Short mmCIF file of C-alpha atoms in Angstrom, two decimals:
data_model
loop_
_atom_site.label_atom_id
_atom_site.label_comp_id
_atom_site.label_asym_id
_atom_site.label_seq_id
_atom_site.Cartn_x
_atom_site.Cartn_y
_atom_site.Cartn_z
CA UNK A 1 10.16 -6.45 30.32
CA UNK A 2 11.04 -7.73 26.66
CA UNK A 3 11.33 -4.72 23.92
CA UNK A 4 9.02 -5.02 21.09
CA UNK A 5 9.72 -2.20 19.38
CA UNK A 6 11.82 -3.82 16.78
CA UNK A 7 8.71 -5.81 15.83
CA UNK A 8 6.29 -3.83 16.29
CA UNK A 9 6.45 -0.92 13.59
CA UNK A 10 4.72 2.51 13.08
CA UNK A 11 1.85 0.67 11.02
CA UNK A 12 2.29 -2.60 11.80
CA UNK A 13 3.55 -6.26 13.49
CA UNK A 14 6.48 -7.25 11.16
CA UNK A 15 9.70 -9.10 11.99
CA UNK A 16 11.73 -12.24 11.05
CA UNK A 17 10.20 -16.08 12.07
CA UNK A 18 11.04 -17.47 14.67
CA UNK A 19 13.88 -15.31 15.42
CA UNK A 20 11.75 -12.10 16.32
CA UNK A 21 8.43 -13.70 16.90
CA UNK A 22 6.49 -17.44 16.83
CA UNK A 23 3.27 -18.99 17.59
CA UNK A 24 3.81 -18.17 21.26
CA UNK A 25 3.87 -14.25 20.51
CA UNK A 26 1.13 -14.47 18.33
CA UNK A 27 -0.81 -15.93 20.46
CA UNK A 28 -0.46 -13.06 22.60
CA UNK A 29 -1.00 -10.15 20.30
CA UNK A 30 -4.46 -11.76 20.01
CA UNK A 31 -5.09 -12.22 23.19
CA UNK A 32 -3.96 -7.86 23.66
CA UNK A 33 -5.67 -7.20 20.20
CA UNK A 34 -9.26 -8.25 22.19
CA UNK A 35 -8.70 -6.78 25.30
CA UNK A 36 -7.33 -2.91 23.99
CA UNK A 37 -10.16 -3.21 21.18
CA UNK A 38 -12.79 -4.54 23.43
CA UNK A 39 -14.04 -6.80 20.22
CA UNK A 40 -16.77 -9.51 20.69
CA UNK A 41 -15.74 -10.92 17.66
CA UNK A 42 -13.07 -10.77 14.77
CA UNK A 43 -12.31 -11.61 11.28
CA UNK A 44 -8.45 -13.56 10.40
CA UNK A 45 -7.04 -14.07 7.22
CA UNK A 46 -3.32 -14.66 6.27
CA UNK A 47 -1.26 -14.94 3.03
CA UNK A 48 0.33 -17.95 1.68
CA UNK A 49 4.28 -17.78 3.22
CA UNK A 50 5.21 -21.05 4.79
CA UNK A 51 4.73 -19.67 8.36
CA UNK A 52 1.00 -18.10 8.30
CA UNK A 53 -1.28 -20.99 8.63
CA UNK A 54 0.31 -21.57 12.11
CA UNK A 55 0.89 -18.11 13.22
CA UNK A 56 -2.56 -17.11 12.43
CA UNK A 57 -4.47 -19.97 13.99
CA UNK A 58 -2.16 -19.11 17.20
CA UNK A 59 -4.00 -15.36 16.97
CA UNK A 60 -7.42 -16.34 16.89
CA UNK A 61 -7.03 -18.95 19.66
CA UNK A 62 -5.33 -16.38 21.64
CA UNK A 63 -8.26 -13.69 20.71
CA UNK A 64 -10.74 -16.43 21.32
CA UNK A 65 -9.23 -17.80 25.16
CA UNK A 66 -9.94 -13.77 25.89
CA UNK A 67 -13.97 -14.42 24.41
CA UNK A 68 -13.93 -13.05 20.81
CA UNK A 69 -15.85 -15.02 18.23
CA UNK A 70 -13.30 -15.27 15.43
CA UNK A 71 -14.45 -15.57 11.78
CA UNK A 72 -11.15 -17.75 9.65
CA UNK A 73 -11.35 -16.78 6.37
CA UNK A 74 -8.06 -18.36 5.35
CA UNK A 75 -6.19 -17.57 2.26
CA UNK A 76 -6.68 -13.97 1.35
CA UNK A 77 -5.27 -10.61 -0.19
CA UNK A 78 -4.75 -7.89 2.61
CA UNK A 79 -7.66 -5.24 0.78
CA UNK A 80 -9.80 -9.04 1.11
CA UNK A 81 -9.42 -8.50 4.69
CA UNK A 82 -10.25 -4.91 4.64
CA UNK A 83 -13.17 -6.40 2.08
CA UNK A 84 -14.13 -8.73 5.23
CA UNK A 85 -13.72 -6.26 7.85
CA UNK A 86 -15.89 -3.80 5.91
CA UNK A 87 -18.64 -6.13 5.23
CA UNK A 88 -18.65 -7.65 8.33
CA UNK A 89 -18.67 -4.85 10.51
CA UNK A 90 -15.37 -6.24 12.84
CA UNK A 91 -11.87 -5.64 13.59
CA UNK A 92 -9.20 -7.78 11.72
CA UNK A 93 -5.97 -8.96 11.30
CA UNK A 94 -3.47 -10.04 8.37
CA UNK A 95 -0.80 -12.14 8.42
CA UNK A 96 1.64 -11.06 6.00
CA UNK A 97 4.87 -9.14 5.38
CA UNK A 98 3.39 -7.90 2.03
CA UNK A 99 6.98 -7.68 0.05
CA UNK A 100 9.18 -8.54 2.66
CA UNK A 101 11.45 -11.89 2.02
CA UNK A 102 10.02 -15.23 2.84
CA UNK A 103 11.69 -15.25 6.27
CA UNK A 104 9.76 -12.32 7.42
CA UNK A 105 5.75 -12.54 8.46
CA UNK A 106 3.75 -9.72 10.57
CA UNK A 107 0.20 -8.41 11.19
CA UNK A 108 -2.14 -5.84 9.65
CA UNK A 109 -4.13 -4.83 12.20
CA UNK A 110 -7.83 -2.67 12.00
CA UNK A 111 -11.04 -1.97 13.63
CA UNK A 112 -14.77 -2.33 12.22
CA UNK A 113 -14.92 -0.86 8.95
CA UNK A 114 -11.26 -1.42 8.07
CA UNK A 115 -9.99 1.49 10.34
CA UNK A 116 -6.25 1.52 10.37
CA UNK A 117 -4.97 0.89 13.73
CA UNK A 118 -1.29 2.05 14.44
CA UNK A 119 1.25 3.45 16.81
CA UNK A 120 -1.31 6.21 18.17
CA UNK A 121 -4.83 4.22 17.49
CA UNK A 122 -4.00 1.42 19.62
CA UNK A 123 -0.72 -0.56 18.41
CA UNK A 124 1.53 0.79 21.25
CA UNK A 125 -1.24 -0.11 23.73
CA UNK A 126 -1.16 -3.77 22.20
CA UNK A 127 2.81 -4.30 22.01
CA UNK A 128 2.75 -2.61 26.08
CA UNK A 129 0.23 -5.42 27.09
CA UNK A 130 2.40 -8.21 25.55
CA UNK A 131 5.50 -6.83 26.85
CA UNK A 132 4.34 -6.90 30.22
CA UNK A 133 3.15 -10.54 29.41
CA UNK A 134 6.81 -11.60 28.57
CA UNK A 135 9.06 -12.31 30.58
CA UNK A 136 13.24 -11.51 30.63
CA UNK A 137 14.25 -15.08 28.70
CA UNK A 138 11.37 -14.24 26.38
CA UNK A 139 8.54 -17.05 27.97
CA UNK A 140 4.91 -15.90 27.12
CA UNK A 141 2.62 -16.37 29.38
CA UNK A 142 -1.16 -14.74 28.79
CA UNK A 143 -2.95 -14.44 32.18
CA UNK A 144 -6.03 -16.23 31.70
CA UNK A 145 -9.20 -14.32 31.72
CA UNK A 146 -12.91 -15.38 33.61
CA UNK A 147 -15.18 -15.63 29.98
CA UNK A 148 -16.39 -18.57 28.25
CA UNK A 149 -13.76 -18.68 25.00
CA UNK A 150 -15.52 -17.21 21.81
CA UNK A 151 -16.15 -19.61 18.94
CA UNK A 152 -13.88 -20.27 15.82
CA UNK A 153 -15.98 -20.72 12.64
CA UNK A 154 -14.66 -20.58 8.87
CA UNK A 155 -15.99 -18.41 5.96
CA UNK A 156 -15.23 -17.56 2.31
CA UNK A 157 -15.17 -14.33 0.95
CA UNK A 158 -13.22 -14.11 -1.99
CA UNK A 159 -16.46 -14.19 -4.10
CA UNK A 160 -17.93 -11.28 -2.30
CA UNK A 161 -14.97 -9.43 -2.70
CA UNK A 162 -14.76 -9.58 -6.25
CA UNK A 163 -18.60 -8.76 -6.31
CA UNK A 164 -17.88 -6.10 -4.37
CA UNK A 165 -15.19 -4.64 -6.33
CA UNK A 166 -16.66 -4.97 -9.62
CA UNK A 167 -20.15 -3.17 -8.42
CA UNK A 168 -17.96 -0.25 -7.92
CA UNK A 169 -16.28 -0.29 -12.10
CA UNK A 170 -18.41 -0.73 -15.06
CA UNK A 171 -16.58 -2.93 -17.17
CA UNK A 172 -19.84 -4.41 -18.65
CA UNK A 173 -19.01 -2.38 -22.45
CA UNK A 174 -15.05 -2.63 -22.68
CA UNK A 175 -13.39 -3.94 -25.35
CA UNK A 176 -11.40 -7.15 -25.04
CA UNK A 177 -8.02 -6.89 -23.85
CA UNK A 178 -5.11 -8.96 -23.54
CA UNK A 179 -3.97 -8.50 -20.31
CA UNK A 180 -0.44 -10.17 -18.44
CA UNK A 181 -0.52 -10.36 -14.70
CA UNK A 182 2.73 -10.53 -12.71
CA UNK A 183 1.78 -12.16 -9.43
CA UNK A 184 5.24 -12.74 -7.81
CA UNK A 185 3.90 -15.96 -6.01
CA UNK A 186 1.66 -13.94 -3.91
CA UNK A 187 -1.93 -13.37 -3.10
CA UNK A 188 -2.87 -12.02 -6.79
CA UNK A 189 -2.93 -15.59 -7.78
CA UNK A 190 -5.43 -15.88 -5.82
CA UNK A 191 -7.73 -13.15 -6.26
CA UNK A 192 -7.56 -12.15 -9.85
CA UNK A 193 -8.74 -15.52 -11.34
CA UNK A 194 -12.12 -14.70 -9.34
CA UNK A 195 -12.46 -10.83 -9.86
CA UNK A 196 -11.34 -11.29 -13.60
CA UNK A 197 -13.76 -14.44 -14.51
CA UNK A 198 -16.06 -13.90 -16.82
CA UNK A 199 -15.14 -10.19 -18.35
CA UNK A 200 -14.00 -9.72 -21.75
CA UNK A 201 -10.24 -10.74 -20.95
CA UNK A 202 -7.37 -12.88 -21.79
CA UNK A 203 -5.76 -13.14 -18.95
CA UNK A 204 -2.16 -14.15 -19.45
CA UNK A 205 -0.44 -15.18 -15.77
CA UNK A 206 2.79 -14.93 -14.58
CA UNK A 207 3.91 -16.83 -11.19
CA UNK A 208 0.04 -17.66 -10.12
CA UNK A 209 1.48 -20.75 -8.14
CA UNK A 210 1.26 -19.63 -4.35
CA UNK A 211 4.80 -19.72 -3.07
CA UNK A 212 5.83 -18.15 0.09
CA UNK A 213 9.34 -19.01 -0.85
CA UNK A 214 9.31 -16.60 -3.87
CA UNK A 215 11.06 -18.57 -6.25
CA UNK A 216 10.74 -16.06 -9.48
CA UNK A 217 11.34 -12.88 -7.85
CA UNK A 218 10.87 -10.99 -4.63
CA UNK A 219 7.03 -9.87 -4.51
CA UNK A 220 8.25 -6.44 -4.77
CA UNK A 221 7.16 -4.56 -7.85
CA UNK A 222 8.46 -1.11 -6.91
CA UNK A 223 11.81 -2.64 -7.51
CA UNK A 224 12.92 -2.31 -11.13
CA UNK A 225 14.15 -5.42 -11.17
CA UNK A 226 10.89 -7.51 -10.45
CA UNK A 227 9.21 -5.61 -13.33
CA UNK A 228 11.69 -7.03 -16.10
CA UNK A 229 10.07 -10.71 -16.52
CA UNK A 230 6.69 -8.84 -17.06
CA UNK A 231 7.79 -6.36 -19.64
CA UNK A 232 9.31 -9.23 -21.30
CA UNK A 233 6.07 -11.21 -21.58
CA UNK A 234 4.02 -8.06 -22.48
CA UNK A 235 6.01 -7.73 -25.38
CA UNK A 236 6.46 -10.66 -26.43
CA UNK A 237 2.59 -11.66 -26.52
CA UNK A 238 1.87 -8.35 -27.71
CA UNK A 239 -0.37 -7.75 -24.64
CA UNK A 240 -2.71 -4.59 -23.99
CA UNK A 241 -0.83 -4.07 -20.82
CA UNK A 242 0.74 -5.77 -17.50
CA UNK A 243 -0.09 -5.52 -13.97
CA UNK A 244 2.13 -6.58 -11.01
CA UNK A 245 0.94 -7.17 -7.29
CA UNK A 246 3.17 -7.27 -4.07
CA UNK A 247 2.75 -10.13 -2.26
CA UNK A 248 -0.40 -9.49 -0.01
CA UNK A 249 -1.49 -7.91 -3.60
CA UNK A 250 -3.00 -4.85 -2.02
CA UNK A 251 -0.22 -2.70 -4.66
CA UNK A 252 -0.58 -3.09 -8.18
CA UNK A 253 2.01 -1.82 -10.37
CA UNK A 254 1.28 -1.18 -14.11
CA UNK A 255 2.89 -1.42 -17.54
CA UNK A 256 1.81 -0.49 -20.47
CA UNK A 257 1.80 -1.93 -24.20
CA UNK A 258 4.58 -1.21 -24.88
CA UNK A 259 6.70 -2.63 -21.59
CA UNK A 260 7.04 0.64 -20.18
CA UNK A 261 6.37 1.19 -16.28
CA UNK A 262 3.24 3.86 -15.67
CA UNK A 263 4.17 6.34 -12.77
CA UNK A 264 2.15 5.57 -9.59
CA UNK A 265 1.36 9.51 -9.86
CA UNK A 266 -0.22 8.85 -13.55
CA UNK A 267 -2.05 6.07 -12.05
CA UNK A 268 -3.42 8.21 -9.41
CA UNK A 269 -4.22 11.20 -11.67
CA UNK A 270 -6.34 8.60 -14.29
CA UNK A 271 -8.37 7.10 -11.23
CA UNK A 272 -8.85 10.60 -9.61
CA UNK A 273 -10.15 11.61 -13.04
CA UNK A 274 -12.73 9.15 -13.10
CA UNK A 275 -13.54 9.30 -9.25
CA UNK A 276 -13.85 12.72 -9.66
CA UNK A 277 -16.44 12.33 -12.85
CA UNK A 278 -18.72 9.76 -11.10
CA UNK A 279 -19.09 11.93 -7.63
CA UNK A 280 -19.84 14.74 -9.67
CA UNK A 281 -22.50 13.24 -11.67
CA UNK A 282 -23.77 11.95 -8.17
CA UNK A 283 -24.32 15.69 -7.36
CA UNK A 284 -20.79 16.67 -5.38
CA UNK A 285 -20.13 20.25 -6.56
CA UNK A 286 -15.96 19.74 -5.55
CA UNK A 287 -15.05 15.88 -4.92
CA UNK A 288 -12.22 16.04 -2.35
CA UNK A 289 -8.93 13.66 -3.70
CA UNK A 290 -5.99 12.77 -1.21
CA UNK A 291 -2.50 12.92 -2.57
CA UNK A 292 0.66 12.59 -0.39
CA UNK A 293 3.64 14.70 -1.25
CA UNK A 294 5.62 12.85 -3.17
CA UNK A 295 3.15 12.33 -6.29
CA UNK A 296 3.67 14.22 -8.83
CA UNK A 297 2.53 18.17 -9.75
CA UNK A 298 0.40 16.56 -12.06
CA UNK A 299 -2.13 14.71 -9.63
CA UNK A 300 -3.98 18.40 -8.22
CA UNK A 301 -3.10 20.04 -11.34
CA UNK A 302 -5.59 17.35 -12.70
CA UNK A 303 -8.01 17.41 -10.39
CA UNK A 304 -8.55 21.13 -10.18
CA UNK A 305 -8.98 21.12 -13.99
CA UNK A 306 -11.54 18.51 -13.41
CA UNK A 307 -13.26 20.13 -10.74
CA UNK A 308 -11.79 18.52 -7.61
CA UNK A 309 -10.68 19.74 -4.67
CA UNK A 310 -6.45 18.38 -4.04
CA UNK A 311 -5.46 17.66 -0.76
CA UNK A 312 -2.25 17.60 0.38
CA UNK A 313 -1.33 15.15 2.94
CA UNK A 314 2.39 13.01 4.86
CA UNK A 315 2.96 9.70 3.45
CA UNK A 316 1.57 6.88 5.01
CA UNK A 317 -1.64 5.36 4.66
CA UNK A 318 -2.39 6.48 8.36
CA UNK A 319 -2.55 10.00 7.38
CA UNK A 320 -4.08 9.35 4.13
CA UNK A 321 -7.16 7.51 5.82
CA UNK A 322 -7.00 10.01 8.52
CA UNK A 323 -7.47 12.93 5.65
CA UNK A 324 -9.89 11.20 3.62
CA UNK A 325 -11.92 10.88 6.88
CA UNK A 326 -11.86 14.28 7.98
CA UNK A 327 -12.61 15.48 4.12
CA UNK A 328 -14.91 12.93 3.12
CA UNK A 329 -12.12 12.08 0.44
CA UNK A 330 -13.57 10.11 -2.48
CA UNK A 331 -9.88 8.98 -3.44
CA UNK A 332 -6.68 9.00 -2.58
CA UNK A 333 -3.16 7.97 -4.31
CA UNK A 334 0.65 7.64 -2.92
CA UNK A 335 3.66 7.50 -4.87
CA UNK A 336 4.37 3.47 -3.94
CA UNK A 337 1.13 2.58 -5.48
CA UNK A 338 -1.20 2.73 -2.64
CA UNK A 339 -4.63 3.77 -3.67
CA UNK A 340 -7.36 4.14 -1.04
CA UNK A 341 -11.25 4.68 -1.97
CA UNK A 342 -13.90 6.04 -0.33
CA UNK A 343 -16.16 3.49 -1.34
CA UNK A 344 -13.86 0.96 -0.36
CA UNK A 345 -14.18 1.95 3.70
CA UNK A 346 -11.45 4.16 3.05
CA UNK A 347 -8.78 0.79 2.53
CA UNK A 348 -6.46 0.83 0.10
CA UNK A 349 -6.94 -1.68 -2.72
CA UNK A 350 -4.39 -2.01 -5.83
CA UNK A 351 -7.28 -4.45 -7.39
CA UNK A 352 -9.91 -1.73 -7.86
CA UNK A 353 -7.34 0.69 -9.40
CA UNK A 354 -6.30 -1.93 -11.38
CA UNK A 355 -9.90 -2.43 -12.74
CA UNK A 356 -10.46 1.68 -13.21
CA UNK A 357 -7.34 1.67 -15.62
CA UNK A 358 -8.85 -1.52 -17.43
CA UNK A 359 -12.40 0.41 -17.62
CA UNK A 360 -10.39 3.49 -18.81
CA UNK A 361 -8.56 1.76 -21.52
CA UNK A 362 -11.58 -0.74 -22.60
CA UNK A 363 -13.67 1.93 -23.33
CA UNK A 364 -11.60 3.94 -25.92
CA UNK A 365 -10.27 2.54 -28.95
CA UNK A 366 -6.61 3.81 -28.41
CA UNK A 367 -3.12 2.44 -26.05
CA UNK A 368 -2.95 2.69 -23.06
CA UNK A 369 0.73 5.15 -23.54
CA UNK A 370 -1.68 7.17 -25.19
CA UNK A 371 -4.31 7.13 -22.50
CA UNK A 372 -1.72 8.40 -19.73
CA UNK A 373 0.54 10.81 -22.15
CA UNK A 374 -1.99 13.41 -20.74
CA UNK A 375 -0.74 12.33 -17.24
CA UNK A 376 2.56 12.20 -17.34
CA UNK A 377 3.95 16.14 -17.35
CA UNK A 378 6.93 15.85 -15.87
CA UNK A 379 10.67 14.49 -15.01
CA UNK A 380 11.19 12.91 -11.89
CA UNK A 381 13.63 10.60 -10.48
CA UNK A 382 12.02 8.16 -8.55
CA UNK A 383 12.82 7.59 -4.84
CA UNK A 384 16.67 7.83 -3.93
CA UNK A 385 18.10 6.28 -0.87
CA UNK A 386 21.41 7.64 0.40
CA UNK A 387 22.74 5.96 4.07
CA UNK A 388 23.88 9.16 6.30
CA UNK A 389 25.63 9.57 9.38
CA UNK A 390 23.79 12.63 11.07
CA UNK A 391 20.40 12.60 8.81
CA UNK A 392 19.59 15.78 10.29
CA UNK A 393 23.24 17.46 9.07
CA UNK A 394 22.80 16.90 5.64
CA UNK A 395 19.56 17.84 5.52
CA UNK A 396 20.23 21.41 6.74
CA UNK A 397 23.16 21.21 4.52
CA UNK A 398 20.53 20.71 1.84
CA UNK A 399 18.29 23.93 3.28
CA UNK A 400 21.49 26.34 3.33
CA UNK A 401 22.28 25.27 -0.26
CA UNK A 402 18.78 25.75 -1.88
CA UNK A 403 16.27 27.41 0.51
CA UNK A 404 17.15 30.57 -0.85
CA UNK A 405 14.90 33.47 -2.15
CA UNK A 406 12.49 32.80 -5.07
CA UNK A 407 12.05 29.02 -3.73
CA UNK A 408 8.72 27.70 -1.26
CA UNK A 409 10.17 25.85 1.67
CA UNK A 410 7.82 23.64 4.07
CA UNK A 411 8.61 21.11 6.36
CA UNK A 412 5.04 18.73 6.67
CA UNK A 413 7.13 15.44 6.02
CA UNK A 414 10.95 16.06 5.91
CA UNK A 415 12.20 19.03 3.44
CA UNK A 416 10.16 20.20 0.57
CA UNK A 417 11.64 23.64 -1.78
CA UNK A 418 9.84 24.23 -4.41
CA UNK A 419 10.74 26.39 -7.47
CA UNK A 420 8.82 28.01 -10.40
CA UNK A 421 8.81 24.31 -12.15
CA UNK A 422 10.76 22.06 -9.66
CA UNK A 423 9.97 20.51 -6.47
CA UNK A 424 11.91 17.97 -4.37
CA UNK A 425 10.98 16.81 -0.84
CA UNK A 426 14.12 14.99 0.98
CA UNK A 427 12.89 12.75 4.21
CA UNK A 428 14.65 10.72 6.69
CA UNK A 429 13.61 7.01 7.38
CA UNK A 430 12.27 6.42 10.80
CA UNK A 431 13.69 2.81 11.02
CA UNK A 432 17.09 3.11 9.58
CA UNK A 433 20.02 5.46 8.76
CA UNK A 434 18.66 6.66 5.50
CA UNK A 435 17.71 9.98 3.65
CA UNK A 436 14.80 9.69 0.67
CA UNK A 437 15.23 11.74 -2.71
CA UNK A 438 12.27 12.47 -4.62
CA UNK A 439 12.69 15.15 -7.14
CA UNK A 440 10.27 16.76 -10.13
CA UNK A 441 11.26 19.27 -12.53
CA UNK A 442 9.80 20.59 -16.08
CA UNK A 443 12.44 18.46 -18.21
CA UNK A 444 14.38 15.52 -17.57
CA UNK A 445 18.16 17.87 -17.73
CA UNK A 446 16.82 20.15 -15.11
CA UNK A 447 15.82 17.23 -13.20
CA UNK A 448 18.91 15.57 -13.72
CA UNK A 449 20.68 18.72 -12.77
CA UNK A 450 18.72 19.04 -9.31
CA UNK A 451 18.83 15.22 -8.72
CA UNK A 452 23.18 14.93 -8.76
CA UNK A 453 23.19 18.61 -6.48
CA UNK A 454 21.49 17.34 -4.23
CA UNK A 455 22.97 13.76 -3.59
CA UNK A 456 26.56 15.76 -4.08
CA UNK A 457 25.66 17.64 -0.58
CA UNK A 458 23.52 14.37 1.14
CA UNK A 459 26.45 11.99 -0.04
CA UNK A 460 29.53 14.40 0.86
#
């Protein structure tokens, strides 16, 4: 029986075409998405790399030969899917890679109402099925099933997504802003022409042309790097702020006037503010707000001044929906610029955070630097990668060294010691030989100071 597990990840399908995977394969998953989710019927969208038209058509006629009805909605952003999938009531799938290079393509996978489905929600069921479907050389061959074959139709949706979204922010009274949008080649060239048209902005794009080749810069916007042509261009046109999606565009990354990058964890802290304000008015005495453990202090120091009730959670979107579902979250934020809303079936959409921090802004008078001074309290260092032999070693090399009295130890995702007005979590990578440095202190020397000790003990 062929190994998937290489393609098949913790959250998702995702490997290199057609080394890893093809047509063939896909055809299969679709075929095994039906049967483990029982679906009558499912919605398919994909993103615009070279290899998604074909890959995707191969999934829906391999979830139609085993009698779903499949709705195509073509061209799409991955929270458009979760848009479709909400609305629509059925389980979906995405064909993208999101930031990967243009060699790579996978699937996002959910059930009815976006539900995430993973490793323990049905994604190991699905990559067993196909394994036993494929044989030694790697042939493919789905065992044909006794139903009539489920009809493919075509629908649109961008327009109700955008509808959608903007029922959920007033921007109806904001000012006009000049606003630069960093696309990457990806799916935000196609979804914020439509979601944009018609308020009072100038929209000034950046690499709108849909390009699965990536020609500017890799779709990745938590990479430094990929942020440098938009600073550039906010400057220079002297714009309000900049926004930069991944390439699936369900991340949005922002800068503000003055070319500066705005923490994820500020992000998160300005939406939970507002989030937090409009469930209160609607009569919740203590809106709940997800956070995972890398965002900064400042995220539940916020919301319990506000009223809200922090919750603590693993990174990963999986236990992020899982958390908001259990506690009824109204919002939840992650340190790579995930945000996930309640009213938003739980998915996590960088276009609706986007639009809170353009209702924040438009409705004061003042920068946006200004507006997130208040939510930006401390040093950190940004996530740290360091390739280790024995991962679990030089972690406990890290315990012995600074687990000591007067510091808070826990262990919910990798190492976390805490001090009076420090913090740093250290966390192994579950697909390669890497340990992850996050660390937060009071002032940028202590932070420093925390930052090289413990990379001098990970690194020895």
């Amino acid at each position: 029986m062929r190994d998937l597990k290489q393609l098949v990840k913790a959250y998702d399908v995702r490997g290199v075409v057609p080394d890893q995977w093809d047509e063939n394969l896909s055809r299969a998953f679709g075929a095994a998405f039906v049967q483990v989710t029982g679906a009558s019927a499912i919605v398919v969208g994909h993103d615009m790399r070279p290899s998604s038209p074909s890959l995707s058509r191969a999934f829906a006629e391999g979830a139609s030969g085993y009698g779903a009805d499949v709705v195509l909605i073509g061209l799409c952003s991955t929270d458009q899917l979760y848009y479709a999938s909400g609305s629509l009531d059925l389980p979906g799938a995405m064909f993208t890679a999101s930031h990967n290079p243009a060699e790579y393509n996978g699937i996002k996978l959910c059930r009815a109402g976006a539900a995430p489905v993973g490793q323990d929600t049905g994604l190991s069921e699905i990559r067993e099925l196909v394994e036993s479907w494929t044989a030694a050389d790697g042939t493919v061959t789905v065992p044909a099933r006794d139903v009539a074959p489920g009809a493919l139709s075509e629908q649109d949706t961008l327009r109700g997504y955008a509808d959608h979204l903007l029922g959920l922010v007033d921007l109806t009274a904001i000012r006009p802003l000049k606003v630069a949008v960093d696309a990457g080649n990806g799916m935000g060239g196609h979804t914020v022409p439509t979601v944009f048209d018609g308020l009072p902005i100038e929209l000034v794009p950046m690499y709108f042309e849909l390009d699965g080749t990536f020609p500017n810069h890799e779709a990745n916007p938590l990479d430094p790097k990929n942020l440098v042509d938009l600073q550039a261009k906010v400057r220079e046109v002297g714009a309000d702020l900049g926004l930069a999606f991944d390439g699936d565009a369900d991340r949005c990354f922002v800068v503000d006037e003055r070319g500066e990058p705005v923490s994820p964890s500020a992000i998160t802290a300005l939406v939970a503010a507002r989030e937090i304000a409009r469930a209160r008015a609607a009569g919740e005495a203590e809106p709940t707000i997800i956070h995972n453990l890398i965002t900064s202090w400042t995220v539940p120091e916020v919301v319990r001044e506000l009223g809200g009730k922090p919750v603590r959670t693993r990174v990963g979107h999986s236990f992020i929906k899982q958390e908001m579902a259990v506690t009824d979250a109204v919002f939840g934020g992650e340190h790579s610029a995930h945000y996930y809303f309640r009213d938003f079936w739980r998915a996590d959409t960088g276009m609706l955070a986007a639009l809170h921090v353009l209702a924040a802004l438009g409705g004061q008078p003042g920068t946006l630097s200004a507006l997130t001074a208040e939510y930006d309290r401390y040093a950190a260092s940004g996530e740290i990668n360091s390739t280790v032999a024995d991962q679990a070693a030089r972690t406990a090399a890290v315990r012995a060294a600074y687990a000591v009295e007067g510091t808070e130890v826990d262990e919910l995702d990798g190492l976390t010691v805490a001090g009076p007005d420090w913090w740093f979590n250290l966390r192994a990578s579950n697909t390669e030989p890497l340990l992850r440095l996050n660390v937060e202190a009071k002032d940028p020397a202590r932070m420093a100071e925390l930052r090289d000790g413990v990379l001098a003990i990970v690194r020895a």
